[in-house]
Coordinates of C-alpha atoms in Angstrom, one line a residue:
Chain H
X1 CA -0.1 -0.1 0.2
X2 CA 1.1 3.5 -0.5
X3 CA 2.2 6.1 1.7
X4 CA 0.0 7.7 3.8
X5 CA -0.3 11.2 4.0
X6 CA -1.2 13.5 6.5
X7 CA -3.3 16.1 7.1
X8 CA -4.5 17.9 10.1
X9 CA -7.4 16.2 11.4
X10 CA -10.3 18.4 11.7
X11 CA -13.7 16.5 12.4
X12 CA -13.6 13.2 14.3
X13 CA -14.5 9.7 12.2
X14 CA -13.3 7.4 9.9
X15 CA -14.8 6.6 6.4
X16 CA -13.5 4.9 3.6
X17 CA -14.4 5.4 -0.3
X18 CA -13.5 6.6 -3.6
X19 CA -11.8 9.9 -4.3
X20 CA -13.8 12.5 -6.3
X21 CA -12.0 15.3 -6.5
X22 CA -12.9 19.0 -7.7
X23 CA -9.8 19.6 -9.5
X24 CA -10.5 22.8 -10.8
X25 CA -7.4 22.0 -13.4
X26 CA -9.3 23.4 -16.5
X27 CA -6.0 23.4 -18.7
X28 CA -4.8 26.9 -20.0
X29 CA -5.4 27.0 -24.1
X30 CA -2.4 27.6 -25.6
X31 CA -1.0 31.1 -26.4
X32 CA -0.7 31.8 -30.1
X33 CA -4.2 29.1 -30.4
X34 CA -5.7 30.7 -34.0
X35 CA -9.3 29.8 -35.6
X36 CA -9.9 28.4 -38.6
X37 CA -10.6 31.8 -40.2
X38 CA -14.7 32.1 -39.6
X39 CA -14.8 34.9 -37.2
X40 CA -18.1 35.0 -37.0
X41 CA -18.7 31.7 -35.9
X42 CA -15.9 31.3 -33.6
X43 CA -17.0 34.7 -31.9
X44 CA -21.1 33.1 -31.7
X45 CA -19.5 29.7 -30.5
X46 CA -17.5 32.5 -27.4
X47 CA -20.5 34.1 -26.8
X48 CA -22.8 30.8 -26.5
X49 CA -20.5 29.7 -24.2
X50 CA -20.3 32.9 -21.3
X51 CA -24.3 32.9 -21.9
X52 CA -24.2 29.0 -21.1
X53 CA -22.4 29.6 -17.9
X54 CA -24.3 32.8 -16.8
X55 CA -27.4 30.6 -17.1
X56 CA -26.1 27.4 -15.3
X57 CA -25.0 30.2 -12.8
X58 CA -28.4 31.2 -12.1
X59 CA -29.8 27.8 -12.2
X60 CA -27.2 26.5 -9.2
X61 CA -27.9 29.8 -7.3
X62 CA -31.7 29.7 -7.9
X63 CA -31.8 25.8 -6.5
X64 CA -29.2 26.7 -3.9
X65 CA -31.4 29.8 -2.8
X66 CA -30.6 32.1 0.2
X67 CA -27.0 33.8 0.7
X68 CA -25.5 32.0 -2.1
X69 CA -27.9 32.7 -4.3
X70 CA -26.9 36.7 -4.2
X71 CA -23.2 35.3 -4.4
X72 CA -23.8 33.3 -7.4
X73 CA -26.2 35.8 -9.6
X74 CA -23.5 38.1 -9.0
X75 CA -20.7 35.7 -10.9
X76 CA -23.6 35.2 -13.6
X77 CA -23.2 38.9 -13.9
X78 CA -19.8 38.6 -14.5
X79 CA -20.0 36.2 -16.8
X80 CA -22.6 37.9 -19.0
X81 CA -20.5 41.3 -18.8
X82 CA -21.1 42.8 -22.3
X83 CA -17.2 45.0 -21.7
X84 CA -15.6 41.1 -21.5
X85 CA -17.9 40.1 -24.4
X86 CA -16.6 43.0 -26.9
X87 CA -13.2 41.8 -25.8
X88 CA -13.4 38.1 -26.7
X89 CA -14.9 39.0 -30.0
X90 CA -12.5 41.7 -31.0
X91 CA -9.4 39.8 -30.0
X92 CA -11.5 36.6 -32.5
X93 CA -11.7 39.1 -35.4
X94 CA -7.5 39.5 -34.8
X95 CA -7.9 35.6 -35.2
X96 CA -7.4 34.0 -31.8
X97 CA -9.1 31.2 -31.0
X98 CA -12.5 31.3 -29.0
X99 CA -11.0 29.8 -25.5
X100 CA -7.9 31.6 -26.3
X101 CA -9.5 34.6 -26.8
X102 CA -11.5 34.2 -23.3
X103 CA -8.9 33.5 -21.3
X104 CA -6.9 36.5 -22.1
X105 CA -10.1 38.9 -22.0
X106 CA -10.6 37.4 -18.9
X107 CA -6.9 38.3 -18.0
X108 CA -7.2 41.4 -18.7
X109 CA -10.4 42.3 -16.2
X110 CA -8.3 40.0 -13.5
X111 CA -5.3 42.7 -13.9
X112 CA -7.9 45.6 -13.2
X113 CA -9.7 44.0 -10.2
X114 CA -6.0 42.8 -8.6
X115 CA -4.7 46.1 -8.6
X116 CA -8.3 47.7 -7.3
X117 CA -7.3 46.8 -3.4
X118 CA -8.4 44.3 -0.9
X119 CA -11.8 43.5 -1.6
X120 CA -11.5 43.4 -5.1
X121 CA -8.4 41.0 -5.1
X122 CA -10.7 38.1 -3.2
X123 CA -13.2 38.5 -6.4
X124 CA -10.4 37.7 -8.5
X125 CA -10.5 34.1 -7.2
X126 CA -14.3 34.1 -7.9
X127 CA -13.5 35.9 -11.7
X128 CA -10.9 32.5 -12.2
X129 CA -13.9 30.2 -11.1
X130 CA -15.5 31.6 -14.0
X131 CA -13.1 31.9 -16.5
X132 CA -12.4 28.3 -16.0
X133 CA -16.5 27.1 -16.6
X134 CA -16.4 28.9 -19.8
X135 CA -13.1 27.6 -20.9
X136 CA -14.5 24.0 -20.0
X137 CA -17.4 24.6 -22.2
X138 CA -15.9 25.5 -25.1
X139 CA -13.4 22.4 -24.6
X140 CA -15.8 19.9 -24.1
X141 CA -14.7 18.9 -20.6
X142 CA -16.0 18.9 -17.4
X143 CA -16.2 22.3 -15.1
X144 CA -15.0 22.5 -11.9
X145 CA -17.2 21.8 -9.4
X146 CA -18.4 19.0 -6.9
X147 CA -18.7 15.8 -9.2
X148 CA -22.5 14.0 -10.1
X149 CA -21.9 10.6 -8.6
X150 CA -24.2 8.0 -7.8
X151 CA -22.2 6.3 -5.2
X152 CA -20.8 8.0 -2.0
X153 CA -17.7 9.7 -2.3
X154 CA -14.7 11.1 -0.2
X155 CA -14.2 14.6 -1.6
X156 CA -10.5 15.8 -2.3
X157 CA -10.4 19.3 -3.1
X158 CA -7.6 22.7 -3.5
X159 CA -9.9 24.5 -0.9
X160 CA -14.0 24.5 -0.6
X161 CA -16.0 27.8 -0.8
X162 CA -19.7 28.2 0.1
X163 CA -20.7 28.5 -3.3
X164 CA -18.8 25.2 -4.1
X165 CA -20.6 23.1 -1.0
X166 CA -24.6 24.9 -1.7
X167 CA -25.4 21.8 -3.8
X168 CA -24.0 19.3 -2.1
X169 CA -26.0 16.3 -1.0
X170 CA -25.0 15.1 2.7
X171 CA -26.2 11.7 1.3
X172 CA -23.5 10.9 -1.1
X173 CA -20.1 12.5 1.0
X174 CA -18.5 10.7 2.9
X175 CA -15.5 12.7 3.8
X176 CA -13.8 15.9 2.9
X177 CA -9.7 16.5 2.4
X178 CA -8.3 19.7 1.1
X179 CA -5.0 20.4 0.1
X180 CA -5.3 23.9 2.4
X181 CA -7.4 25.4 4.9
X182 CA -7.1 25.1 8.8
X183 CA -9.5 23.9 11.6
X184 CA -11.9 27.0 11.6
X185 CA -11.9 27.0 7.7
X186 CA -15.4 26.6 6.0
X187 CA -14.4 23.0 5.0
X188 CA -13.9 22.5 9.0
X189 CA -17.0 23.8 10.3
X190 CA -19.0 22.4 7.2
X191 CA -18.0 18.6 7.9
X192 CA -18.2 19.1 11.7
X193 CA -22.1 20.3 11.2
X194 CA -22.8 17.4 9.2
X195 CA -20.7 14.9 11.4
X196 CA -18.3 13.3 9.2
X197 CA -14.7 13.4 8.9
X198 CA -12.4 15.9 7.7
X199 CA -9.1 16.4 6.7
X200 CA -7.3 19.5 5.6
X201 CA -4.3 21.1 4.9
X202 CA -3.3 18.0 3.6
X203 CA -0.4 18.5 1.1
X204 CA -0.1 15.8 -2.5
X205 CA -4.3 15.0 -1.4
X206 CA -4.5 16.8 -5.0
X207 CA -2.5 13.9 -6.4
X208 CA -4.6 11.1 -5.5
X209 CA -6.3 10.1 -9.3
X210 CA -10.1 9.9 -8.7
X211 CA -11.5 6.5 -8.1
X212 CA -8.9 5.8 -5.6
X213 CA -10.4 4.4 -2.9
X214 CA -9.1 6.0 0.8
X215 CA -9.2 5.4 4.2
X216 CA -9.6 9.0 5.7
X217 CA -9.4 9.3 9.5
X218 CA -11.0 12.2 10.7
X219 CA -9.1 12.2 14.7
X220 CA -5.4 11.3 13.5
X221 CA -5.5 13.2 10.0
X222 CA -4.5 10.7 8.1
X223 CA -5.8 9.8 4.8
X224 CA -4.5 6.1 3.2
X225 CA -4.8 5.3 0.0
X226 CA -5.5 1.4 -1.3
X227 CA -6.5 0.6 1.9
X228 CA -5.7 -3.2 2.4
X229 CA -9.4 -5.0 3.4
X230 CA -8.6 -5.8 6.6
X231 CA -7.3 -2.0 7.4
X232 CA -10.6 -1.1 6.4
X233 CA -12.3 -3.3 8.5
X234 CA -10.1 -2.4 11.4
X235 CA -11.1 1.1 11.3
X236 CA -14.8 0.1 10.6
X237 CA -14.3 -1.6 13.9
X238 CA -12.7 0.9 15.9
X239 CA -15.5 3.4 14.1
X240 CA -18.4 1.2 15.4
X241 CA -16.5 0.5 18.2
X242 CA -16.6 4.5 19.2
X243 CA -19.9 5.0 17.8
X244 CA -20.4 2.1 21.0
X245 CA -19.1 4.3 23.3
X246 CA -20.9 7.1 22.2
X247 CA -24.0 5.6 22.6
X248 CA -23.3 3.9 26.2
X249 CA -21.9 7.7 27.0
X250 CA -25.2 9.6 28.4
X251 CA -26.1 12.3 30.6
X252 CA -24.0 15.0 31.7
X253 CA -20.5 15.3 31.2
X254 CA -18.1 13.8 33.6
X255 CA -14.4 11.8 34.0
X256 CA -14.6 8.0 35.0
X257 CA -14.1 8.8 38.3
X258 CA -17.1 11.1 38.5
X259 CA -15.2 14.3 38.4
X260 CA -18.0 16.7 36.4
X261 CA -17.4 18.6 32.9
X262 CA -20.4 20.3 31.9
X263 CA -20.3 19.5 27.9
X264 CA -22.1 22.6 26.9
X265 CA -22.9 24.0 23.2
X266 CA -22.1 26.7 21.0
X267 CA -24.9 28.0 19.1
X268 CA -25.2 30.5 16.4
X269 CA -29.0 31.6 17.4
X270 CA -32.2 29.9 17.7
X271 CA -31.8 27.8 14.9
X272 CA -28.9 25.9 16.3
X273 CA -31.4 24.8 19.8
X274 CA -33.0 21.7 18.7
X275 CA -29.2 20.0 17.4
X276 CA -27.8 21.0 20.8
X277 CA -30.7 19.7 22.9
X278 CA -30.9 16.3 20.6
X279 CA -27.0 15.9 21.1
X280 CA -27.6 16.0 25.3
X281 CA -25.9 19.8 25.6
X282 CA -26.5 20.7 29.0
X283 CA -26.3 24.2 28.4
X284 CA -25.1 26.7 26.2
X285 CA -21.5 27.6 26.5
X286 CA -21.5 30.1 24.0
X287 CA -24.3 32.1 22.5
X288 CA -23.1 33.6 19.2
X289 CA -24.8 37.0 18.7
X290 CA -23.9 38.1 15.5
X291 CA -26.5 36.5 13.6
X292 CA -29.0 39.3 14.6
X293 CA -26.6 42.4 13.8
X294 CA -24.4 41.6 10.6
X295 CA -26.1 42.5 7.1
X296 CA -28.4 44.8 8.7
X297 CA -28.6 48.6 7.5
X298 CA -30.2 49.5 11.0
X299 CA -29.5 48.5 14.0
X300 CA -31.7 45.4 15.1
X301 CA -34.4 46.9 17.9
X302 CA -34.0 45.9 21.8
X303 CA -37.6 43.9 21.2
X304 CA -36.4 41.8 18.4
X305 CA -32.9 41.1 20.4
X306 CA -35.1 40.1 23.4
X307 CA -37.3 37.9 21.3
X308 CA -34.2 35.8 19.9
X309 CA -32.1 35.7 23.3
X310 CA -35.3 34.6 25.1
X311 CA -35.4 31.5 22.5
X312 CA -32.3 30.3 23.7
X313 CA -32.3 31.1 27.1
X314 CA -35.7 28.9 27.5
X315 CA -34.8 26.1 26.2
X316 CA -31.4 25.3 28.8
X317 CA -30.5 25.4 32.4
X318 CA -27.6 28.1 31.8
X319 CA -26.7 29.7 28.9
X320 CA -23.5 32.0 28.8
X321 CA -23.8 34.4 25.8
X322 CA -20.8 36.5 24.4
X323 CA -21.5 40.2 23.1
X324 CA -21.3 41.4 19.7
X325 CA -18.3 40.6 18.6
X326 CA -18.1 42.9 15.3
X327 CA -15.1 44.7 13.6
X328 CA -13.2 45.3 10.3
X329 CA -13.9 41.6 9.4
X330 CA -17.4 42.3 10.2
X331 CA -18.1 45.3 10.2
X332 CA -21.2 46.2 10.6
X333 CA -23.7 48.5 8.2
X334 CA -25.5 50.6 10.6
X335 CA -22.5 52.1 12.0
X336 CA -19.8 54.4 10.5
X337 CA -17.6 52.5 8.5
X338 CA -14.2 51.7 10.8
X339 CA -11.4 53.4 9.9
X340 CA -9.0 51.5 7.2
X341 CA -7.5 48.9 9.5
X342 CA -4.9 46.7 7.6
X343 CA -4.7 43.8 9.6
X344 CA -8.4 43.8 11.3
X345 CA -7.6 41.1 13.5
X346 CA -5.8 43.5 15.7
X347 CA -7.9 46.8 15.2
X348 CA -11.8 47.8 17.1
X349 CA -12.8 44.8 17.0
X350 CA -14.8 43.1 20.0
X351 CA -14.9 44.5 22.8
X352 CA -13.1 47.5 21.7
X353 CA -15.8 49.0 19.4
X354 CA -18.5 49.8 22.1
X355 CA -15.7 53.0 23.3
X356 CA -17.1 54.4 20.6
X357 CA -20.6 53.0 20.0
X358 CA -21.2 52.3 23.9
X359 CA -25.0 52.6 22.8
X360 CA -25.0 49.7 21.1
X361 CA -23.5 47.5 24.1
X362 CA -25.8 49.0 26.9
X363 CA -29.2 48.4 24.2
X364 CA -27.6 44.7 23.9
X365 CA -27.4 44.1 28.2
X366 CA -30.7 45.4 28.3
X367 CA -32.3 43.2 25.9
X368 CA -30.7 40.5 27.8
X369 CA -31.6 40.8 30.7
X370 CA -35.1 41.7 29.9
X371 CA -34.9 37.7 27.8
X372 CA -34.1 36.8 31.0
X373 CA -37.0 38.1 33.2
X374 CA -39.4 35.1 34.7
X375 CA -37.3 32.5 33.3
X376 CA -35.4 29.8 35.2
X377 CA -32.0 29.9 33.4
X378 CA -28.6 31.4 34.7
X379 CA -28.1 33.8 32.5
X380 CA -23.7 34.5 32.4
X381 CA -22.6 37.2 29.7
X382 CA -19.2 37.6 29.0
X383 CA -17.2 39.6 26.6
X384 CA -15.0 38.9 23.7
X385 CA -11.5 40.4 23.0
X386 CA -10.8 41.4 26.5
X387 CA -7.0 42.7 27.1
X388 CA -6.9 43.8 30.5
X389 CA -7.9 44.4 33.8
X390 CA -9.5 48.1 33.3
X391 CA -11.6 46.4 29.9
X392 CA -12.7 43.8 32.2
X393 CA -13.9 46.2 35.0
X394 CA -15.7 48.5 32.7
X395 CA -17.5 45.4 31.2
X396 CA -18.5 44.0 35.0
X397 CA -19.6 47.3 36.0
X398 CA -22.1 48.1 32.3
X399 CA -23.6 44.3 33.0
X400 CA -24.1 44.9 36.9
X401 CA -25.7 48.3 35.7
X402 CA -28.1 46.7 33.9
X403 CA -29.0 44.1 36.3
X404 CA -26.5 41.0 34.8
X405 CA -25.5 38.9 37.8
X406 CA -23.1 36.9 36.1
X407 CA -20.4 38.4 34.0
X408 CA -17.6 37.2 32.6
X409 CA -14.8 37.8 30.0
X410 CA -13.2 36.1 27.3
X411 CA -9.7 34.9 27.5
X412 CA -8.4 35.1 24.0
X413 CA -5.6 37.7 24.4
X414 CA -2.6 36.4 25.3
X415 CA -2.2 39.6 27.7
X416 CA -5.3 38.1 29.7
X417 CA -3.6 34.7 29.9
X418 CA -0.5 35.9 31.0
X419 CA -2.3 38.3 34.0
X420 CA -5.4 36.0 34.2
X421 CA -5.5 36.3 38.2
X422 CA -5.9 40.0 38.1
X423 CA -8.7 39.6 36.2
X424 CA -10.2 36.5 38.0
X425 CA -10.8 39.2 40.5
X426 CA -12.7 41.5 38.5
X427 CA -14.9 38.7 36.6
X428 CA -17.1 35.8 37.5
X429 CA -15.7 33.3 34.9
X430 CA -13.5 33.0 32.1
X431 CA -13.8 31.4 29.0
X432 CA -10.9 30.6 27.2
X433 CA -11.4 31.0 22.8
X434 CA -8.5 29.0 21.7
X435 CA -9.1 29.5 18.2
X436 CA -8.3 33.8 18.6
X437 CA -5.7 32.6 21.4
X438 CA -3.7 30.7 18.8
X439 CA -4.5 33.2 16.4
X440 CA -2.9 36.2 18.5
X441 CA -0.1 34.0 20.7
X442 CA 1.1 32.8 17.1
X443 CA 1.3 35.8 15.4
X444 CA -1.0 34.0 12.6
X445 CA -3.7 34.9 11.0
X446 CA -6.3 32.5 11.4
X447 CA -7.8 33.0 7.8
X448 CA -4.3 32.4 6.1
X449 CA -4.3 28.9 5.0
X450 CA -0.4 28.0 4.4
X451 CA -0.3 29.1 8.5
X452 CA -3.4 26.6 9.3
X453 CA -0.7 24.7 11.3
X454 CA -0.6 27.8 14.2
X455 CA -4.2 26.8 14.6
X456 CA -3.5 23.4 16.1
X457 CA -4.9 23.6 19.7
X458 CA -2.4 20.9 20.4
X459 CA 0.9 23.4 20.6
X460 CA 2.6 23.5 23.9
X461 CA 2.8 27.1 24.3
X462 CA -1.4 27.6 24.0
X463 CA -1.6 24.4 26.8
X464 CA 1.0 26.7 28.7
X465 CA -2.1 29.7 28.5
X466 CA -4.8 27.8 29.3
X467 CA -3.4 26.3 32.4
X468 CA -2.2 30.0 33.3
X469 CA -5.7 30.9 33.3
X470 CA -7.5 28.2 34.6
X471 CA -5.1 27.9 37.8
X472 CA -6.0 31.7 37.9
X473 CA -9.2 31.7 37.9
X474 CA -9.3 28.4 40.3
X475 CA -6.9 30.8 43.0
X476 CA -10.3 32.3 43.7
X477 CA -12.5 29.5 43.0
X478 CA -14.3 31.0 39.9
X479 CA -15.2 28.8 36.6
X480 CA -12.9 28.9 33.6
X481 CA -14.8 27.2 30.9
X482 CA -13.3 26.6 27.1
X483 CA -15.5 27.3 24.0
X484 CA -13.2 27.4 20.8
X485 CA -12.6 24.6 18.7
X486 CA -10.1 22.1 20.9
X487 CA -13.2 21.3 23.3
X488 CA -14.0 19.2 20.7
X489 CA -11.4 17.3 20.1
X490 CA -12.0 14.3 22.7
X491 CA -7.9 14.2 23.9
X492 CA -8.0 17.3 23.8
X493 CA -10.8 17.5 26.0
X494 CA -9.2 15.1 28.3
X495 CA -6.2 16.8 28.2
X496 CA -7.9 20.4 28.8
X497 CA -9.8 18.5 32.0
X498 CA -6.6 17.8 33.2
X499 CA -5.4 21.5 32.9
X500 CA -7.7 22.2 35.0
X501 CA -10.8 23.6 33.2
X502 CA -14.5 23.7 34.2
X503 CA -16.6 23.0 31.7
X504 CA -16.3 22.5 27.8
X505 CA -18.5 24.0 24.9
X506 CA -18.7 23.1 21.6
X507 CA -20.4 22.3 18.2
X508 CA -23.3 20.2 19.2
X509 CA -22.1 17.0 16.5
X510 CA -18.9 17.0 18.6
X511 CA -20.8 16.8 22.5
X512 CA -21.2 12.6 22.1
X513 CA -17.1 12.0 21.2
X514 CA -16.3 14.4 24.2
X515 CA -18.7 13.1 26.4
X516 CA -17.4 9.2 25.4
X517 CA -13.6 10.4 26.0
X518 CA -13.8 11.9 29.6
X519 CA -16.2 8.7 30.4
X520 CA -13.5 6.5 29.7
X521 CA -10.8 8.3 31.3
X522 CA -9.9 9.3 35.3
X523 CA -8.9 12.8 36.4
X524 CA -5.5 11.8 37.0
X525 CA -5.5 10.2 33.4
X526 CA -6.1 13.8 32.1
X527 CA -4.2 15.4 34.4
X528 CA -0.9 13.0 33.5
X529 CA -2.3 13.3 30.0
X530 CA -1.8 17.2 30.3
X531 CA 1.5 17.2 31.7
X532 CA 2.5 14.8 28.9
X533 CA 1.2 17.4 26.0
X534 CA 2.9 20.8 28.2
X535 CA 6.5 18.7 28.0
X536 CA 6.2 18.1 24.5
X537 CA 8.4 20.8 21.8
X538 CA 5.3 21.0 19.0
X539 CA 1.5 20.1 18.8
X540 CA 2.4 16.7 17.2
X541 CA 4.3 15.5 20.0
X542 CA 2.0 17.0 22.5
X543 CA -0.9 15.0 20.7
X544 CA 1.4 11.7 20.7
X545 CA 2.5 11.6 24.2
X546 CA -1.1 12.8 25.6
X547 CA -2.5 9.9 23.5
X548 CA -0.5 7.4 24.9
X549 CA -1.4 8.7 28.1
X550 CA -5.2 8.2 26.9
X551 CA -5.7 4.4 26.7
X552 CA -8.8 4.3 25.4
X553 CA -8.9 6.9 22.5
Chain B
X1 CA -25.1 64.5 -23.1
X2 CA -27.0 64.3 -19.7
X3 CA -24.1 64.1 -16.7
X4 CA -24.6 63.8 -13.1
X5 CA -21.5 64.4 -10.3
X6 CA -22.4 62.6 -7.1
X7 CA -20.7 61.6 -3.9
X8 CA -20.8 57.1 -3.6
X9 CA -22.4 57.1 0.2
X10 CA -23.3 53.4 0.0
X11 CA -20.8 52.1 2.7
X12 CA -19.0 49.4 0.9
X13 CA -18.5 52.1 -2.2
X14 CA -19.7 51.0 -5.8
X15 CA -19.0 47.2 -5.1
X16 CA -21.0 44.1 -3.9
X17 CA -24.4 44.6 -4.1
X18 CA -24.8 48.5 -4.6
X19 CA -22.5 47.8 -7.9
X20 CA -24.8 44.8 -9.2
X21 CA -28.0 47.2 -8.5
X22 CA -26.1 49.8 -10.4
X23 CA -25.4 47.5 -13.6
X24 CA -28.2 46.1 -13.5
X25 CA -30.2 49.3 -13.0
X26 CA -28.2 50.5 -16.5
X27 CA -28.7 47.6 -18.1
X28 CA -32.8 48.1 -18.6
X29 CA -32.3 50.7 -20.7
X30 CA -30.8 50.6 -24.2
X31 CA -29.0 53.9 -23.3
X32 CA -25.5 54.5 -23.5
X33 CA -24.4 55.0 -20.0
X34 CA -20.8 55.7 -18.7
X35 CA -19.3 56.2 -15.4
X36 CA -15.9 57.4 -14.6
X37 CA -14.1 59.1 -11.3
X38 CA -13.5 62.8 -12.1
X39 CA -10.6 63.7 -15.1
X40 CA -10.5 59.2 -15.7
X41 CA -11.8 57.5 -18.8
X42 CA -15.4 56.3 -18.2
X43 CA -16.3 52.3 -18.5
X44 CA -19.2 51.3 -19.4
X45 CA -21.5 51.4 -17.2
X46 CA -23.5 48.1 -17.8
X47 CA -20.1 46.6 -16.9
X48 CA -20.1 45.0 -13.9
X49 CA -16.2 44.2 -14.0
X50 CA -15.6 47.6 -15.5
X51 CA -17.4 49.1 -12.7
X52 CA -15.6 47.3 -9.8
X53 CA -12.1 48.3 -11.8
X54 CA -13.0 52.0 -11.0
X55 CA -12.7 50.5 -7.3
X56 CA -15.0 54.0 -6.4
X57 CA -15.3 53.7 -2.6
X58 CA -17.5 55.5 -0.3
X59 CA -16.8 58.9 0.1
X60 CA -15.1 59.3 -3.8
X61 CA -16.9 61.3 -6.1
X62 CA -18.3 59.6 -9.7
X63 CA -19.4 61.0 -13.0
X64 CA -22.4 59.0 -14.4
X65 CA -23.1 59.9 -18.1
X66 CA -26.2 59.6 -21.0
X67 CA -27.1 60.2 -23.9
X68 CA -30.9 59.7 -25.6
X69 CA -34.6 60.0 -24.6
X70 CA -34.8 59.0 -20.5
X71 CA -31.5 59.7 -20.1
X72 CA -32.0 62.3 -17.4
X73 CA -34.7 59.9 -15.1
X74 CA -32.1 57.3 -15.8
X75 CA -29.1 59.4 -14.3
X76 CA -31.6 59.9 -11.5
X77 CA -32.3 56.6 -11.1
X78 CA -28.6 56.3 -10.7
X79 CA -26.8 58.4 -8.6
X80 CA -30.5 57.5 -6.1
X81 CA -28.7 53.9 -5.8
X82 CA -25.0 54.9 -5.2
X83 CA -26.2 57.5 -2.8
X84 CA -28.5 55.7 -0.2
X85 CA -26.6 55.7 3.0
X86 CA -28.1 52.9 4.1
X87 CA -27.3 50.6 1.6

């Protein structure tokens, strides 16, 4: 059997099946390629191909609906652009073949857009996709996109955009493997939501020929081409054993020796409540409130906010709400545009935004207090992006003024973890956001696929910061949860427990896996795993060392 | 030749949804319509790629020109699309 490929496992589970790839490699028509001489016919052929792609994009948008419809409609407009068509026809009149003329005409607009600022540079990828589709029609080769297949398959791609996956049939996808992307990429989030295994940052995966059977392990990140039947059987048996363990593990989260770790769900709005309840969430550890604010031209009224908050608060005994986390990368249309921030991750985002717009925060806090009135729920409110004690004090004061009793902060900036002892005396609880904490600790933008390895929550430096925050909270008898993606990794969940974390909040599909992993190990085993992981010098070493202490994983 | 000189008020400038609406409105008429930054070469207002390539940001001025019957009404509509603060 050929060597296994290794990437970053971002959604646990095991699956085996044939590869179907989104190749995205429509060949470039050779420079200097000429048509046979009938410019009128060649021009008509090119225009028909542009229109066909425009129609196809419109159709795909109509079928997908929602946000994808607008994205695809804008792309259809580009395919039907009269300026583009004029340029194509004029090149064909000069004797250039239709595919080459299309390729070159797109190139002209591509250069203009690539030079027109950061926002437009992102549209260049869209333009390349449209160009490839038109060239594919002219060459009679398959267009890039999610392949049609009658049998279930392992989807392999460079990376997946929302437009690629809008029409994906969940029943057909056994697993995802992508060359780019990180633990917070669209692929990873989609895979966890679907409950299928996924491996990202897997270099070499694009070389796997279509139809090759691969065994994908979404926990270890390994992708085995051409696995022997016994290996598939072994992996399936292991997966079934895990599934059985999942079924066996029910009830509140606890280690084998009864140390309680409440298992909570991350939710992005009332729509996520059902899945969280179905997977046995004991409460909500992270209620993101951006859904109410993003994409709005006027701020949501306090009444509208109250109703949305209440829909979540009435479903659980305990809910942690994160106040609005917006910034230059997630701008709010109803506020003046942020200043030019070359690095939005380091800009006026999260709690910092409210320095300028305190009324947005106070309105949200009032709506939260009213939403909880008369409900039997423990409402916890926390702020994102807190850097120091002064910010903590200000936020706590604002919450107290609104009548909110339990006020916490997210620890996602290294300064907050380093001085956690100062902050623990001000706030009622901590919640560690491991995704942003990794981004800021390693100075590695989480949106940049090439830096994905720095998003790995197993990095010992990150584990050290988690330990500092958890110890500082314990020192004064306060709780310290984790609500980043790390909490949903079963082995890492045991390590976090060993580091002193007091609750774990994750996307709903991860809950049974983490519940089973905790139930299979004692608190002492978790502590040993945590010590072993912190003694390693890198993420791979930490994961290996911890797993050696966790025999049931 | 009718002309409007307007300041772009939409938050995302003449990009994204405002750009799409702008081009759609221009495309609905048979008139020749152009848009330019002041003093620069005008581009076809029916070409989304050309309009995006202008990279007109919020606060920048643009010049819209059209010729023929109904040019004034069209220019009013187009100017309205980029001066709606809420978009």
